[in-house]
Tab-separated table of C-alpha atoms and ligand atoms in Angstrom:
chain	number	residue	atom	x	y	z
A	3	MET	CA	-3.653	52.634	-121.178
A	4	ASP	CA	-1.220	50.499	-119.099
A	5	GLU	CA	1.860	48.373	-119.938
A	6	TYR	CA	-0.160	45.347	-120.265
A	7	GLN	CA	-2.686	46.521	-122.800
A	8	ILE	CA	-0.975	44.647	-125.738
A	9	PRO	CA	-0.905	41.208	-124.000
A	10	ARG	CA	-4.625	41.913	-122.771
A	11	GLU	CA	-5.667	42.547	-126.376
A	12	ARG	CA	-3.956	39.336	-127.383
A	13	MET	CA	-5.826	37.427	-124.709
A	14	ILE	CA	-9.222	38.856	-125.984
A	15	GLU	CA	-8.217	37.764	-129.584
A	16	ARG	CA	-7.493	34.265	-128.335
A	17	LEU	CA	-10.630	34.004	-126.422
A	18	ARG	CA	-12.692	35.129	-129.659
A	19	GLU	CA	-10.647	33.171	-132.357
A	20	HIS	CA	-9.382	30.129	-130.622
A	21	TYR	CA	-11.818	29.600	-127.814
A	22	LYS	CA	-14.840	30.868	-129.761
A	23	ILE	CA	-16.242	33.084	-126.943
A	24	ARG	CA	-19.113	34.724	-128.631
A	25	ASP	CA	-20.484	36.979	-125.892
A	26	GLU	CA	-19.046	40.485	-126.823
A	27	LYS	CA	-20.123	41.909	-123.422
A	28	VAL	CA	-17.948	39.440	-121.613
A	29	LEU	CA	-14.960	40.065	-123.933
A	30	GLU	CA	-15.400	43.819	-123.281
A	31	VAL	CA	-15.186	43.553	-119.501
A	32	MET	CA	-12.246	41.195	-119.768
A	33	ARG	CA	-10.562	43.796	-121.993
A	34	LYS	CA	-11.036	46.371	-119.283
A	35	LEU	CA	-10.218	44.682	-116.070
A	36	PRO	CA	-6.394	44.498	-115.403
A	37	ARG	CA	-5.772	40.800	-114.607
A	38	HIS	CA	-2.139	41.454	-113.708
A	39	LEU	CA	-3.339	43.207	-110.742
A	40	PHE	CA	-4.996	39.984	-109.430
A	41	VAL	CA	-1.915	37.878	-109.543
A	42	PRO	CA	1.153	37.735	-107.170
A	43	GLU	CA	3.649	40.501	-108.130
A	44	ALA	CA	6.259	38.015	-109.250
A	45	LEU	CA	3.803	36.565	-111.828
A	46	LYS	CA	2.476	39.849	-113.202
A	47	ALA	CA	4.416	39.335	-116.579
A	48	GLN	CA	2.434	35.907	-117.037
A	49	ALA	CA	-1.132	37.363	-116.199
A	50	TYR	CA	-2.243	37.209	-119.860
A	51	LYS	CA	-1.021	33.835	-120.746
A	52	ASP	CA	-3.292	31.016	-121.567
A	53	ASN	CA	-3.328	29.262	-118.197
A	54	ALA	CA	-4.288	29.301	-114.628
A	55	LEU	CA	-1.675	30.719	-112.249
A	56	PRO	CA	-0.909	30.090	-108.508
A	57	ILE	CA	-2.200	32.760	-105.994
A	58	ALA	CA	-1.728	32.642	-102.225
A	59	ALA	CA	-2.755	29.632	-100.020
A	60	ASN	CA	-2.133	26.896	-102.627
A	61	GLN	CA	-5.036	28.252	-104.783
A	62	THR	CA	-5.182	29.341	-108.410
A	63	ILE	CA	-6.683	32.179	-110.469
A	64	SER	CA	-8.611	30.421	-113.208
A	65	GLN	CA	-7.427	30.377	-116.864
A	66	PRO	CA	-8.849	33.370	-118.820
A	67	PHE	CA	-10.921	30.895	-121.008
A	68	ILE	CA	-12.498	29.437	-118.146
A	69	VAL	CA	-13.532	32.778	-116.648
A	70	ALA	CA	-14.965	33.740	-120.093
A	71	ARG	CA	-16.805	30.440	-120.716
A	72	MET	CA	-18.378	30.257	-117.210
A	73	THR	CA	-19.413	33.852	-117.369
A	74	GLU	CA	-20.862	33.436	-120.857
A	75	LEU	CA	-22.828	30.394	-119.657
A	76	LEU	CA	-24.424	32.406	-116.903
A	77	GLU	CA	-26.087	34.748	-119.580
A	78	LEU	CA	-26.169	37.692	-117.153
A	79	ASN	CA	-27.707	41.043	-117.677
A	80	ARG	CA	-27.778	44.361	-115.615
A	81	SER	CA	-30.502	43.219	-113.372
A	82	SER	CA	-28.965	39.747	-112.560
A	83	ARG	CA	-28.131	38.943	-108.938
A	84	VAL	CA	-25.133	36.557	-108.728
A	85	LEU	CA	-23.736	34.209	-106.198
A	86	GLU	CA	-19.907	33.435	-106.713
A	87	ILE	CA	-18.500	30.638	-104.795
A	88	GLY	CA	-14.570	30.557	-104.552
A	89	ALA	CA	-13.713	34.246	-104.997
A	90	GLY	CA	-9.943	33.458	-104.721
A	91	SER	CA	-8.128	36.461	-106.235
A	92	GLY	CA	-11.270	38.385	-106.799
A	93	TYR	CA	-10.751	38.563	-110.578
A	94	GLN	CA	-13.874	36.546	-111.463
A	95	THR	CA	-15.881	38.610	-108.911
A	96	GLY	CA	-14.840	41.768	-110.753
A	97	ILE	CA	-15.875	40.432	-114.131
A	98	LEU	CA	-19.206	39.400	-112.740
A	99	ALA	CA	-19.701	42.689	-111.018
A	100	ALA	CA	-19.107	44.589	-114.323
A	101	LEU	CA	-21.976	42.697	-115.960
A	102	ALA	CA	-24.501	42.081	-113.183
A	103	LYS	CA	-26.674	44.196	-110.760
A	104	GLN	CA	-25.022	42.738	-107.668
A	105	VAL	CA	-22.514	39.936	-106.746
A	106	TYR	CA	-22.609	37.892	-103.545
A	107	ALA	CA	-19.126	36.208	-103.375
A	108	VAL	CA	-18.018	33.675	-100.903
A	109	GLU	CA	-14.466	32.530	-100.133
A	110	ARG	CA	-13.407	29.916	-97.466
A	111	ILE	CA	-9.743	31.104	-96.885
A	112	PRO	CA	-9.827	34.282	-94.826
A	113	ALA	CA	-6.584	35.705	-96.220
A	114	LEU	CA	-7.850	35.507	-99.724
A	115	ALA	CA	-11.198	36.855	-98.854
A	116	GLN	CA	-9.562	39.953	-97.273
A	117	GLU	CA	-7.249	40.469	-100.195
A	118	ALA	CA	-9.916	40.203	-102.822
A	119	SER	CA	-12.151	42.596	-101.079
A	120	ALA	CA	-9.432	45.132	-100.733
A	121	ARG	CA	-8.450	44.781	-104.392
A	122	LEU	CA	-11.829	45.141	-105.795
A	123	GLU	CA	-12.511	48.166	-103.539
A	124	LYS	CA	-9.306	49.774	-104.857
A	125	PHE	CA	-10.844	49.407	-108.399
A	126	GLY	CA	-13.900	51.210	-107.364
A	127	CYS	CA	-16.021	48.213	-107.559
A	128	GLU	CA	-18.987	48.749	-105.444
A	129	ASN	CA	-21.753	46.347	-106.376
A	130	PHE	CA	-20.400	43.212	-104.640
A	131	VAL	CA	-20.190	41.879	-101.070
A	132	LEU	CA	-17.789	39.207	-100.107
A	133	GLN	CA	-17.992	36.858	-97.080
A	134	CYS	CA	-15.536	34.236	-95.662
A	135	ALA	CA	-17.677	31.130	-95.334
A	136	ASP	CA	-18.438	27.618	-96.691
A	137	GLY	CA	-20.046	28.428	-100.103
A	138	THR	CA	-21.361	24.956	-100.572
A	139	LYS	CA	-24.211	26.100	-98.303
A	140	GLY	CA	-24.939	29.028	-100.639
A	141	TRP	CA	-25.881	32.307	-99.118
A	142	GLU	CA	-29.385	31.899	-97.925
A	143	ASN	CA	-30.023	35.556	-96.725
A	144	TYR	CA	-29.743	36.843	-100.234
A	145	ALA	CA	-31.307	34.056	-102.167
A	146	PRO	CA	-32.752	33.405	-104.868
A	147	PHE	CA	-30.011	34.201	-107.383
A	148	ASP	CA	-30.257	34.570	-111.216
A	149	GLY	CA	-26.836	33.017	-111.459
A	150	ILE	CA	-24.551	30.982	-109.431
A	151	LEU	CA	-20.886	30.254	-110.471
A	152	VAL	CA	-18.723	27.933	-108.535
A	153	ALA	CA	-15.038	28.095	-109.253
A	154	ALA	CA	-13.897	24.938	-107.315
A	155	GLY	CA	-14.708	21.254	-108.219
A	156	GLY	CA	-16.882	19.207	-106.014
A	157	PRO	CA	-18.190	15.417	-106.161
A	158	ILE	CA	-21.897	16.455	-106.416
A	159	VAL	CA	-24.087	19.456	-107.097
A	160	PRO	CA	-24.589	21.021	-103.477
A	161	GLU	CA	-28.339	20.811	-102.772
A	162	PRO	CA	-28.472	24.319	-101.242
A	163	LEU	CA	-27.273	25.934	-104.455
A	164	LEU	CA	-30.151	24.289	-106.357
A	165	ARG	CA	-32.630	25.618	-103.845
A	166	GLN	CA	-31.273	29.121	-104.033
A	167	LEU	CA	-31.609	29.421	-107.777
A	168	SER	CA	-34.338	31.442	-109.134
A	169	LEU	CA	-36.842	30.285	-111.672
A	170	GLY	CA	-34.840	30.551	-115.012
A	171	GLY	CA	-31.699	31.040	-113.050
A	172	ARG	CA	-28.434	29.163	-114.067
A	173	LEU	CA	-25.809	27.372	-111.936
A	174	VAL	CA	-22.388	26.682	-113.581
A	175	ILE	CA	-20.113	24.378	-111.570
A	176	PRO	CA	-17.419	21.796	-112.275
A	177	ILE	CA	-18.514	18.309	-110.956
A	178	GLY	CA	-16.275	15.174	-110.800
A	179	GLU	CA	-15.947	12.053	-108.747
A	180	ASP	CA	-12.171	12.458	-108.900
A	181	PRO	CA	-10.930	15.617	-106.970
A	182	LYS	CA	-8.505	16.477	-109.856
A	183	THR	CA	-10.774	16.486	-112.803
A	184	GLN	CA	-14.369	17.481	-113.464
A	185	ASN	CA	-16.900	18.291	-116.133
A	186	LEU	CA	-18.198	21.793	-116.460
A	187	ILE	CA	-21.898	21.564	-115.817
A	188	ARG	CA	-24.791	24.078	-116.169
A	189	ILE	CA	-28.025	23.581	-114.553
A	190	THR	CA	-31.124	25.740	-115.322
A	191	ARG	CA	-34.011	25.963	-113.151
A	192	THR	CA	-37.232	25.645	-115.093
A	193	ALA	CA	-40.915	25.440	-114.255
A	194	LYS	CA	-40.656	21.585	-114.377
A	195	GLY	CA	-37.336	20.965	-112.494
A	196	PHE	CA	-33.815	21.286	-113.355
A	197	HIS	CA	-32.218	21.153	-116.860
A	198	ARG	CA	-28.581	19.902	-117.057
A	199	GLU	CA	-26.049	20.355	-119.746
A	200	ASP	CA	-22.338	19.154	-119.904
A	201	PHE	CA	-19.838	21.410	-121.383
A	202	GLY	CA	-16.791	19.089	-121.250
A	203	ALA	CA	-13.738	18.251	-119.149
A	204	CYS	CA	-11.994	20.970	-116.865
A	205	ALA	CA	-9.707	20.945	-113.949
A	206	PHE	CA	-10.290	23.075	-110.758
A	207	VAL	CA	-9.013	23.108	-107.330
A	208	PRO	CA	-11.204	21.198	-104.885
A	209	LEU	CA	-14.472	22.565	-103.536
A	210	ILE	CA	-14.088	21.877	-99.662
A	211	GLY	CA	-17.146	22.098	-97.376
A	212	GLU	CA	-20.149	20.470	-96.173
A	213	HIS	CA	-21.633	19.679	-99.587
A	214	GLY	CA	-18.164	19.270	-101.053
A	215	TRP	CA	-14.883	17.376	-100.282
A	216	GLN	CA	-13.979	16.920	-96.822
A	217	LYS	CA	-10.973	18.928	-95.593
A	218	ASN	CA	-7.912	16.472	-95.150
B	320	LIG	N1	-12.305	32.711	-109.399
B	320	LIG	C1	-11.022	32.486	-108.568
B	320	LIG	C2	-10.701	31.110	-108.559
B	320	LIG	C3	-10.042	30.832	-107.188
B	320	LIG	S1	-9.589	29.102	-106.988
B	320	LIG	C4	-10.078	33.321	-109.268
B	320	LIG	O1	-9.975	33.348	-110.511
B	320	LIG	O2	-9.131	33.855	-108.535
B	320	LIG	C5	-11.141	28.461	-106.273
B	320	LIG	C6	-11.273	29.030	-104.754
B	320	LIG	O3	-12.363	28.352	-104.111
B	320	LIG	C7	-10.136	28.949	-103.864
B	320	LIG	O4	-9.867	30.280	-103.588
B	320	LIG	C8	-10.663	28.153	-102.758
B	320	LIG	O5	-10.278	28.564	-101.441
B	320	LIG	C9	-12.089	28.335	-102.812
B	320	LIG	N2	-13.180	27.460	-102.221
B	320	LIG	C10	-13.009	26.024	-102.055
B	320	LIG	N3	-13.936	25.569	-101.479
B	320	LIG	C11	-14.835	26.565	-101.055
B	320	LIG	C12	-16.048	26.573	-100.487
B	320	LIG	N4	-16.668	25.583	-99.929
B	320	LIG	N5	-16.466	27.874	-100.200
B	320	LIG	C13	-15.951	28.959	-100.593
B	320	LIG	N6	-14.759	28.992	-101.351
B	320	LIG	C14	-14.251	27.797	-101.604
Protein backbone atom coordinates (compact mmCIF):
# COMPACT_ATOMS: atom_id res chain seq x y z
CA MET A 1 0.00 0.00 0.00
CA ASP A 2 1.24 3.48 -0.81
CA GLU A 3 -0.36 6.88 -1.37
CA TYR A 4 -0.47 6.33 -5.15
CA GLN A 5 -2.25 2.99 -5.11
CA ILE A 6 -5.56 4.43 -6.36
CA PRO A 7 -4.14 6.38 -9.33
CA ARG A 8 -2.04 3.31 -10.17
CA GLU A 9 -5.16 1.09 -10.21
CA ARG A 10 -6.85 3.63 -12.48
CA MET A 11 -3.88 3.52 -14.83
CA ILE A 12 -4.25 -0.27 -15.05
CA GLU A 13 -7.98 0.03 -15.75
CA ARG A 14 -7.26 2.53 -18.54
CA LEU A 15 -4.63 0.24 -20.06
CA ARG A 16 -7.10 -2.63 -20.03
CA GLU A 17 -10.34 -0.89 -21.02
CA HIS A 18 -9.24 1.96 -23.25
CA TYR A 19 -5.95 0.75 -24.71
CA LYS A 20 -6.95 -2.92 -24.88
CA ILE A 21 -3.79 -4.28 -23.28
CA ARG A 22 -4.57 -7.97 -22.98
CA ASP A 23 -1.48 -9.47 -21.35
CA GLU A 24 -2.45 -9.84 -17.69
CA LYS A 25 1.16 -10.50 -16.67
CA VAL A 26 2.17 -7.11 -18.07
CA LEU A 27 -0.73 -5.40 -16.26
CA GLU A 28 0.18 -7.18 -13.02
CA VAL A 29 3.81 -6.01 -13.01
CA MET A 30 2.71 -2.46 -13.88
CA ARG A 31 0.27 -2.60 -10.97
CA LYS A 32 3.18 -3.41 -8.65
CA LEU A 33 6.04 -1.17 -9.79
CA PRO A 34 5.78 2.33 -8.22
CA ARG A 35 6.06 4.56 -11.30
CA HIS A 36 6.06 7.72 -9.12
CA LEU A 37 9.53 6.79 -7.87
CA PHE A 38 10.92 6.96 -11.43
CA VAL A 39 9.89 10.56 -12.19
CA PRO A 40 11.36 13.83 -10.84
CA GLU A 41 10.13 14.68 -7.33
CA ALA A 42 8.13 17.69 -8.59
CA LEU A 43 6.16 15.51 -11.05
CA LYS A 44 5.32 12.66 -8.67
CA ALA A 45 1.63 13.55 -8.56
CA GLN A 46 1.46 13.22 -12.36
CA ALA A 47 3.22 9.87 -12.55
CA TYR A 48 0.05 7.86 -13.32
CA LYS A 49 -1.38 10.20 -15.93
CA ASP A 50 -1.86 9.13 -19.51
CA ASN A 51 1.25 10.77 -20.96
CA ALA A 52 5.03 10.79 -21.14
CA LEU A 53 6.80 13.04 -18.59
CA PRO A 54 10.12 14.86 -18.69
CA ILE A 55 13.04 13.33 -16.79
CA ALA A 56 16.61 14.69 -16.59
CA ALA A 57 18.81 15.59 -19.60
CA ASN A 58 15.87 16.54 -21.85
CA GLN A 59 14.62 12.96 -22.04
CA THR A 60 11.24 11.44 -21.16
CA ILE A 61 9.74 8.53 -19.26
CA SER A 62 7.47 6.85 -21.83
CA GLN A 63 3.67 7.00 -21.58
CA PRO A 64 2.33 4.01 -19.58
CA PHE A 65 0.44 2.73 -22.63
CA ILE A 66 3.63 2.65 -24.72
CA VAL A 67 5.48 0.75 -21.97
CA ALA A 68 2.61 -1.75 -21.78
CA ARG A 69 2.23 -2.17 -25.56
CA MET A 70 5.96 -2.59 -26.25
CA THR A 71 6.31 -5.07 -23.40
CA GLU A 72 3.27 -7.02 -24.58
CA LEU A 73 4.67 -7.18 -28.13
CA LEU A 74 7.88 -8.77 -26.84
CA GLU A 75 5.90 -11.80 -25.53
CA LEU A 76 8.38 -12.51 -22.75
CA ASN A 77 8.52 -15.43 -20.39
CA ARG A 78 10.59 -16.36 -17.36
CA SER A 79 13.41 -17.70 -19.49
CA SER A 80 13.70 -14.68 -21.82
CA ARG A 81 16.91 -12.70 -22.11
CA VAL A 82 16.13 -9.11 -23.08
CA LEU A 83 18.16 -6.20 -24.43
CA GLU A 84 16.75 -2.75 -23.70
CA ILE A 85 18.07 0.34 -25.50
CA GLY A 86 17.35 3.71 -23.85
CA ALA A 87 16.86 2.82 -20.19
CA GLY A 88 16.18 6.47 -19.25
CA SER A 89 14.50 6.49 -15.84
CA GLY A 90 14.79 2.71 -15.48
CA TYR A 91 11.01 2.23 -15.28
CA GLN A 92 10.77 0.06 -18.40
CA THR A 93 13.86 -1.87 -17.23
CA GLY A 94 12.05 -2.70 -13.98
CA ILE A 95 8.98 -3.92 -15.86
CA LEU A 96 11.07 -6.12 -18.16
CA ALA A 97 13.09 -7.52 -15.25
CA ALA A 98 9.89 -8.55 -13.48
CA LEU A 99 8.83 -10.65 -16.50
CA ALA A 100 12.08 -11.98 -17.98
CA LYS A 101 15.08 -13.95 -16.80
CA GLN A 102 17.68 -11.26 -17.37
CA VAL A 103 17.68 -7.70 -18.74
CA TYR A 104 20.67 -6.10 -20.44
CA ALA A 105 19.97 -2.36 -20.48
CA VAL A 106 21.88 0.36 -22.32
CA GLU A 107 21.61 4.14 -21.84
CA ARG A 108 23.81 6.70 -23.60
CA ILE A 109 23.55 9.53 -21.01
CA PRO A 110 25.81 8.77 -18.01
CA ALA A 111 23.75 10.61 -15.36
CA LEU A 112 20.57 8.76 -16.38
CA ALA A 113 22.35 5.40 -16.47
CA GLN A 114 23.69 5.91 -12.96
CA GLU A 115 20.39 7.08 -11.52
CA ALA A 116 18.42 4.26 -13.14
CA SER A 117 20.82 1.61 -11.77
CA ALA A 118 20.70 3.05 -8.27
CA ARG A 119 16.91 3.24 -8.32
CA LEU A 120 16.45 -0.35 -9.53
CA GLU A 121 18.90 -1.65 -6.95
CA LYS A 122 16.93 0.15 -4.26
CA PHE A 123 13.85 -1.86 -5.31
CA GLY A 124 15.85 -5.05 -4.92
CA CYS A 125 15.87 -5.68 -8.66
CA GLU A 126 18.77 -8.06 -9.27
CA ASN A 127 18.33 -9.57 -12.73
CA PHE A 128 19.56 -6.62 -14.76
CA VAL A 129 22.82 -5.09 -15.85
CA LEU A 130 22.98 -1.54 -17.18
CA GLN A 131 25.80 0.01 -19.16
CA CYS A 132 26.35 3.49 -20.51
CA ALA A 133 27.00 3.09 -24.23
CA ASP A 134 25.62 3.51 -27.74
CA GLY A 135 22.85 0.94 -27.83
CA THR A 136 22.43 1.07 -31.62
CA LYS A 137 25.37 -1.35 -31.68
CA GLY A 138 23.50 -3.75 -29.41
CA TRP A 139 25.45 -5.63 -26.74
CA GLU A 140 27.50 -8.21 -28.59
CA ASN A 141 28.90 -9.96 -25.50
CA TYR A 142 25.49 -11.11 -24.30
CA ALA A 143 23.83 -11.79 -27.68
CA PRO A 144 21.64 -13.40 -28.89
CA PHE A 145 18.52 -11.94 -27.24
CA ASP A 146 14.95 -13.29 -27.17
CA GLY A 147 13.63 -9.74 -27.03
CA ILE A 148 15.03 -6.32 -27.89
CA LEU A 149 13.15 -3.16 -26.92
CA VAL A 150 14.28 0.23 -28.23
CA ALA A 151 12.73 3.22 -26.42
CA ALA A 152 13.99 5.92 -28.80
CA GLY A 153 13.18 6.55 -32.47
CA GLY A 154 15.67 6.06 -35.28
CA PRO A 155 15.61 6.45 -39.08
CA ILE A 156 16.38 2.78 -39.82
CA VAL A 157 16.45 -0.55 -38.01
CA PRO A 158 20.01 -0.82 -36.65
CA GLU A 159 21.62 -3.79 -38.37
CA PRO A 160 23.50 -5.03 -35.24
CA LEU A 161 20.16 -5.45 -33.45
CA LEU A 162 18.86 -7.76 -36.18
CA ARG A 163 22.04 -9.82 -35.96
CA GLN A 164 21.74 -10.09 -32.18
CA LEU A 165 18.18 -11.52 -32.23
CA SER A 166 17.77 -15.22 -31.44
CA LEU A 167 15.71 -17.43 -33.76
CA GLY A 168 12.10 -16.59 -32.86
CA GLY A 169 13.31 -13.47 -31.06
CA ARG A 170 11.41 -10.16 -31.34
CA LEU A 171 12.67 -6.61 -31.79
CA VAL A 172 10.24 -3.78 -30.96
CA ILE A 173 11.41 -0.39 -32.20
CA PRO A 174 9.98 2.99 -33.29
CA ILE A 175 11.18 3.82 -36.82
CA GLY A 176 10.64 7.06 -38.75
CA GLU A 177 12.38 9.20 -41.34
CA ASP A 178 11.24 12.31 -39.45
CA PRO A 179 13.04 12.54 -36.06
CA LYS A 180 9.78 13.60 -34.36
CA THR A 181 7.40 10.82 -35.41
CA GLN A 182 7.74 7.11 -35.93
CA ASN A 183 5.78 3.91 -36.44
CA LEU A 184 6.04 1.17 -33.87
CA ILE A 185 7.61 -1.79 -35.66
CA ARG A 186 8.00 -5.40 -34.52
CA ILE A 187 10.50 -7.61 -36.28
CA THR A 188 10.52 -11.35 -35.57
CA ARG A 189 13.47 -13.49 -36.62
CA THR A 190 12.27 -16.64 -38.38
CA ALA A 191 14.04 -19.55 -40.07
CA LYS A 192 13.42 -17.79 -43.39
CA GLY A 193 14.57 -14.31 -42.37
CA PHE A 194 12.77 -11.42 -40.70
CA HIS A 195 9.03 -10.86 -40.40
CA ARG A 196 8.01 -7.20 -40.03
CA GLU A 197 4.73 -5.85 -38.54
CA ASP A 198 3.59 -2.24 -38.14
CA PHE A 199 1.64 -1.20 -35.03
CA GLY A 200 0.97 2.40 -36.01
CA ALA A 201 2.13 5.93 -35.26
CA CYS A 202 4.04 6.91 -32.12
CA ALA A 203 6.43 9.64 -30.94
CA PHE A 204 9.72 9.01 -29.15
CA VAL A 205 12.84 11.04 -28.38
CA PRO A 206 15.57 10.49 -31.00
CA LEU A 207 17.80 7.42 -31.02
CA ILE A 208 21.28 8.93 -31.25
CA GLY A 209 24.25 6.82 -32.29
CA GLU A 210 26.20 5.07 -34.99
CA HIS A 211 23.10 3.34 -36.44
CA GLY A 212 20.66 6.10 -35.43
CA TRP A 213 20.56 9.88 -35.78
CA GLN A 214 23.80 11.82 -35.64
CA LYS A 215 24.34 13.95 -32.57
CA ASN A 216 23.90 17.66 -33.44
N1 LIG B 1 12.19 3.63 -21.22
C1 LIG B 1 12.66 4.91 -20.78
C2 LIG B 1 12.58 5.88 -21.93
C3 LIG B 1 13.59 6.94 -21.85
S1 LIG B 1 13.58 8.03 -23.25
C4 LIG B 1 11.78 5.39 -19.66
O1 LIG B 1 10.59 5.07 -19.69
O2 LIG B 1 12.26 6.09 -18.77
C5 LIG B 1 14.75 7.23 -24.30
C6 LIG B 1 16.15 7.13 -23.81
O3 LIG B 1 16.95 6.64 -24.89
C7 LIG B 1 16.79 8.44 -23.37
O4 LIG B 1 17.17 8.32 -22.04
C8 LIG B 1 18.01 8.57 -24.30
O5 LIG B 1 19.14 9.12 -23.66
C9 LIG B 1 18.25 7.13 -24.71
N2 LIG B 1 19.01 6.92 -25.94
C10 LIG B 1 18.93 7.59 -27.12
N3 LIG B 1 19.80 7.07 -28.01
C11 LIG B 1 20.44 6.04 -27.40
C12 LIG B 1 21.44 5.10 -27.80
N4 LIG B 1 21.99 5.11 -29.02
N5 LIG B 1 21.85 4.19 -26.90
C13 LIG B 1 21.33 4.15 -25.65
N6 LIG B 1 20.39 5.01 -25.21
C14 LIG B 1 19.93 5.93 -26.07
